């Protein structure tokens, strides 16, 4: 494989392993492990933006790259929600909603891909202006990413061993859970256009 010509795709895949390393550290119940997990989480989400930038900058945009980008998003996002729920930091509702949404939208997008359409870009399956805004606009994608990464990083911070912020700082607890709810609401809202405009794929 030519690394230079596949740099964007390599970043898409590599960030999955960075996120897994961060998640593994959450099971090492020490302050420094959580501090490292915090920074690795930040790096994993920064790589989400980096792969898209490299794809555009190096002219490496492709259908395969689009699939890898979404695949990486799903694996990273669902993994964090599941682990947070297993640790008792959030309700099991969060990963359940996230997984249900992922299966629904990605199932529909797989049909779109077979018909030559992609989730984003010039061949986007979204044909309405509101659908393109919710699913593909820079504003919505960045807003969702910011809410998600802020919620994930704060969940790690407030549960860091030795700091005791979860029960000792009610205001921070409230902010963290508010961001978590905002992130999961974004998750659901951004699925609405995919479902609403899917009828044309089955005609």
PDB file of N, CA and C in Angstrom, residues 62-103:
ATOM      1  N   UNK A  62     -12.540   9.988  -1.608  1.00  0.00           N
ATOM      2  CA  UNK A  62     -13.053   8.841  -2.359  1.00  0.00           C
ATOM      3  C   UNK A  62     -14.232   8.236  -1.610  1.00  0.00           C
ATOM      4  N   UNK A  63     -14.966   7.372  -2.290  1.00  0.00           N
ATOM      5  CA  UNK A  63     -16.083   6.683  -1.635  1.00  0.00           C
ATOM      6  C   UNK A  63     -15.553   5.812  -0.493  1.00  0.00           C
ATOM      7  N   UNK A  64     -14.422   5.151  -0.729  1.00  0.00           N
ATOM      8  CA  UNK A  64     -13.821   4.308   0.308  1.00  0.00           C
ATOM      9  C   UNK A  64     -13.425   5.152   1.505  1.00  0.00           C
ATOM     10  N   UNK A  65     -12.880   6.325   1.245  1.00  0.00           N
ATOM     11  CA  UNK A  65     -12.503   7.228   2.328  1.00  0.00           C
ATOM     12  C   UNK A  65     -13.706   7.690   3.120  1.00  0.00           C
ATOM     13  N   UNK A  66     -14.812   7.946   2.425  1.00  0.00           N
ATOM     14  CA  UNK A  66     -16.047   8.352   3.092  1.00  0.00           C
ATOM     15  C   UNK A  66     -16.567   7.250   4.007  1.00  0.00           C
ATOM     16  N   UNK A  67     -16.483   6.011   3.523  1.00  0.00           N
ATOM     17  CA  UNK A  67     -16.922   4.863   4.328  1.00  0.00           C
ATOM     18  C   UNK A  67     -16.032   4.703   5.557  1.00  0.00           C
ATOM     19  N   UNK A  68     -14.721   4.828   5.370  1.00  0.00           N
ATOM     20  CA  UNK A  68     -13.787   4.692   6.494  1.00  0.00           C
ATOM     21  C   UNK A  68     -14.004   5.784   7.537  1.00  0.00           C
ATOM     22  N   UNK A  69     -14.291   7.002   7.073  1.00  0.00           N
ATOM     23  CA  UNK A  69     -14.515   8.119   7.981  1.00  0.00           C
ATOM     24  C   UNK A  69     -15.725   7.852   8.867  1.00  0.00           C
ATOM     25  N   UNK A  70     -16.832   7.434   8.249  1.00  0.00           N
ATOM     26  CA  UNK A  70     -18.049   7.138   9.005  1.00  0.00           C
ATOM     27  C   UNK A  70     -17.843   5.929   9.908  1.00  0.00           C
ATOM     28  N   UNK A  71     -17.145   4.912   9.393  1.00  0.00           N
ATOM     29  CA  UNK A  71     -16.865   3.718  10.185  1.00  0.00           C
ATOM     30  C   UNK A  71     -16.070   4.083  11.440  1.00  0.00           C
ATOM     31  N   UNK A  72     -15.058   4.923  11.267  1.00  0.00           N
ATOM     32  CA  UNK A  72     -14.263   5.362  12.413  1.00  0.00           C
ATOM     33  C   UNK A  72     -15.097   6.135  13.411  1.00  0.00           C
ATOM     34  N   UNK A  73     -15.948   7.020  12.898  1.00  0.00           N
ATOM     35  CA  UNK A  73     -16.840   7.793  13.776  1.00  0.00           C
ATOM     36  C   UNK A  73     -17.688   6.865  14.638  1.00  0.00           C
ATOM     37  N   UNK A  74     -18.296   5.876  13.999  1.00  0.00           N
ATOM     38  CA  UNK A  74     -19.206   4.980  14.711  1.00  0.00           C
ATOM     39  C   UNK A  74     -18.471   4.167  15.777  1.00  0.00           C
ATOM     40  N   UNK A  75     -17.349   3.592  15.407  1.00  0.00           N
ATOM     41  CA  UNK A  75     -16.614   2.752  16.348  1.00  0.00           C
ATOM     42  C   UNK A  75     -16.169   3.554  17.560  1.00  0.00           C
ATOM     43  N   UNK A  76     -15.614   4.732  17.312  1.00  0.00           N
ATOM     44  CA  UNK A  76     -15.117   5.567  18.409  1.00  0.00           C
ATOM     45  C   UNK A  76     -16.268   6.033  19.298  1.00  0.00           C
ATOM     46  N   UNK A  77     -17.302   6.584  18.687  1.00  0.00           N
ATOM     47  CA  UNK A  77     -18.418   7.139  19.455  1.00  0.00           C
ATOM     48  C   UNK A  77     -19.122   6.068  20.286  1.00  0.00           C
ATOM     49  N   UNK A  78     -19.489   4.968  19.645  1.00  0.00           N
ATOM     50  CA  UNK A  78     -20.209   3.903  20.343  1.00  0.00           C
ATOM     51  C   UNK A  78     -19.350   3.301  21.457  1.00  0.00           C
ATOM     52  N   UNK A  79     -18.065   3.140  21.201  1.00  0.00           N
ATOM     53  CA  UNK A  79     -17.168   2.558  22.213  1.00  0.00           C
ATOM     54  C   UNK A  79     -17.144   3.407  23.480  1.00  0.00           C
ATOM     55  N   UNK A  80     -17.015   4.710  23.309  1.00  0.00           N
ATOM     56  CA  UNK A  80     -16.997   5.593  24.482  1.00  0.00           C
ATOM     57  C   UNK A  80     -18.319   5.532  25.235  1.00  0.00           C
ATOM     58  N   UNK A  81     -19.441   5.659  24.531  1.00  0.00           N
ATOM     59  CA  UNK A  81     -20.749   5.629  25.207  1.00  0.00           C
ATOM     60  C   UNK A  81     -20.934   4.329  25.984  1.00  0.00           C
ATOM     61  N   UNK A  82     -20.558   3.203  25.373  1.00  0.00           N
ATOM     62  CA  UNK A  82     -20.736   1.902  26.030  1.00  0.00           C
ATOM     63  C   UNK A  82     -19.886   1.817  27.298  1.00  0.00           C
ATOM     64  N   UNK A  83     -18.624   2.203  27.190  1.00  0.00           N
ATOM     65  CA  UNK A  83     -17.732   2.129  28.348  1.00  0.00           C
ATOM     66  C   UNK A  83     -18.212   3.054  29.466  1.00  0.00           C
ATOM     67  N   UNK A  84     -18.639   4.259  29.115  1.00  0.00           N
ATOM     68  CA  UNK A  84     -19.144   5.186  30.134  1.00  0.00           C
ATOM     69  C   UNK A  84     -20.366   4.609  30.847  1.00  0.00           C
ATOM     70  N   UNK A  85     -21.234   3.924  30.081  1.00  0.00           N
ATOM     71  CA  UNK A  85     -22.421   3.320  30.686  1.00  0.00           C
ATOM     72  C   UNK A  85     -22.039   2.129  31.566  1.00  0.00           C
ATOM     73  N   UNK A  86     -21.105   1.307  31.090  1.00  0.00           N
ATOM     74  CA  UNK A  86     -20.647   0.156  31.868  1.00  0.00           C
ATOM     75  C   UNK A  86     -20.049   0.601  33.196  1.00  0.00           C
ATOM     76  N   UNK A  87     -19.349   1.732  33.173  1.00  0.00           N
ATOM     77  CA  UNK A  87     -18.732   2.248  34.392  1.00  0.00           C
ATOM     78  C   UNK A  87     -19.733   2.955  35.300  1.00  0.00           C
ATOM     79  N   UNK A  88     -20.959   3.096  34.827  1.00  0.00           N
ATOM     80  CA  UNK A  88     -21.993   3.697  35.650  1.00  0.00           C
ATOM     81  C   UNK A  88     -21.993   5.215  35.650  1.00  0.00           C
ATOM     82  N   UNK A  89     -21.287   5.812  34.698  1.00  0.00           N
ATOM     83  CA  UNK A  89     -21.212   7.267  34.653  1.00  0.00           C
ATOM     84  C   UNK A  89     -22.429   7.892  33.978  1.00  0.00           C
ATOM     85  N   UNK A  90     -23.048   7.139  33.057  1.00  0.00           N
ATOM     86  CA  UNK A  90     -24.224   7.613  32.328  1.00  0.00           C
ATOM     87  C   UNK A  90     -25.250   6.494  32.246  1.00  0.00           C
ATOM     88  N   UNK A  91     -26.448   6.842  31.816  1.00  0.00           N
ATOM     89  CA  UNK A  91     -27.505   5.848  31.640  1.00  0.00           C
ATOM     90  C   UNK A  91     -27.212   4.957  30.435  1.00  0.00           C
ATOM     91  N   UNK A  92     -27.662   3.719  30.476  1.00  0.00           N
ATOM     92  CA  UNK A  92     -27.524   2.794  29.347  1.00  0.00           C
ATOM     93  C   UNK A  92     -28.274   3.305  28.125  1.00  0.00           C
ATOM     94  N   UNK A  93     -29.180   4.265  28.337  1.00  0.00           N
ATOM     95  CA  UNK A  93     -29.948   4.859  27.243  1.00  0.00           C
ATOM     96  C   UNK A  93     -29.036   5.481  26.191  1.00  0.00           C
ATOM     97  N   UNK A  94     -27.940   6.075  26.613  1.00  0.00           N
ATOM     98  CA  UNK A  94     -27.044   6.761  25.679  1.00  0.00           C
ATOM     99  C   UNK A  94     -26.462   5.814  24.628  1.00  0.00           C
ATOM    100  N   UNK A  95     -25.796   4.711  25.017  1.00  0.00           N
ATOM    101  CA  UNK A  95     -25.276   3.818  23.978  1.00  0.00           C
ATOM    102  C   UNK A  95     -26.375   3.131  23.178  1.00  0.00           C
ATOM    103  N   UNK A  96     -27.513   2.837  23.807  1.00  0.00           N
ATOM    104  CA  UNK A  96     -28.610   2.199  23.072  1.00  0.00           C
ATOM    105  C   UNK A  96     -29.114   3.099  21.947  1.00  0.00           C
ATOM    106  N   UNK A  97     -29.300   4.372  22.261  1.00  0.00           N
ATOM    107  CA  UNK A  97     -29.756   5.333  21.248  1.00  0.00           C
ATOM    108  C   UNK A  97     -28.712   5.471  20.150  1.00  0.00           C
ATOM    109  N   UNK A  98     -27.448   5.574  20.558  1.00  0.00           N
ATOM    110  CA  UNK A  98     -26.363   5.740  19.598  1.00  0.00           C
ATOM    111  C   UNK A  98     -26.254   4.545  18.657  1.00  0.00           C
ATOM    112  N   UNK A  99     -26.347   3.344  19.201  1.00  0.00           N
ATOM    113  CA  UNK A  99     -26.253   2.124  18.383  1.00  0.00           C
ATOM    114  C   UNK A  99     -27.446   2.002  17.436  1.00  0.00           C
ATOM    115  N   UNK A 100     -28.644   2.275  17.936  1.00  0.00           N
ATOM    116  CA  UNK A 100     -29.851   2.199  17.099  1.00  0.00           C
ATOM    117  C   UNK A 100     -29.761   3.194  15.949  1.00  0.00           C
ATOM    118  N   UNK A 101     -29.294   4.385  16.266  1.00  0.00           N
ATOM    119  CA  UNK A 101     -29.148   5.416  15.229  1.00  0.00           C
ATOM    120  C   UNK A 101     -28.115   4.990  14.192  1.00  0.00           C
ATOM    121  N   UNK A 102     -26.999   4.415  14.657  1.00  0.00           N
ATOM    122  CA  UNK A 102     -25.926   4.008  13.753  1.00  0.00           C
ATOM    123  C   UNK A 102     -26.400   2.927  12.788  1.00  0.00           C
ATOM    124  N   UNK A 103     -27.086   1.910  13.308  1.00  0.00           N
ATOM    125  CA  UNK A 103     -27.588   0.840  12.446  1.00  0.00           C
ATOM    126  C   UNK A 103     -28.579   1.382  11.421  1.00  0.00           C
TER     127      UNK A 103
END
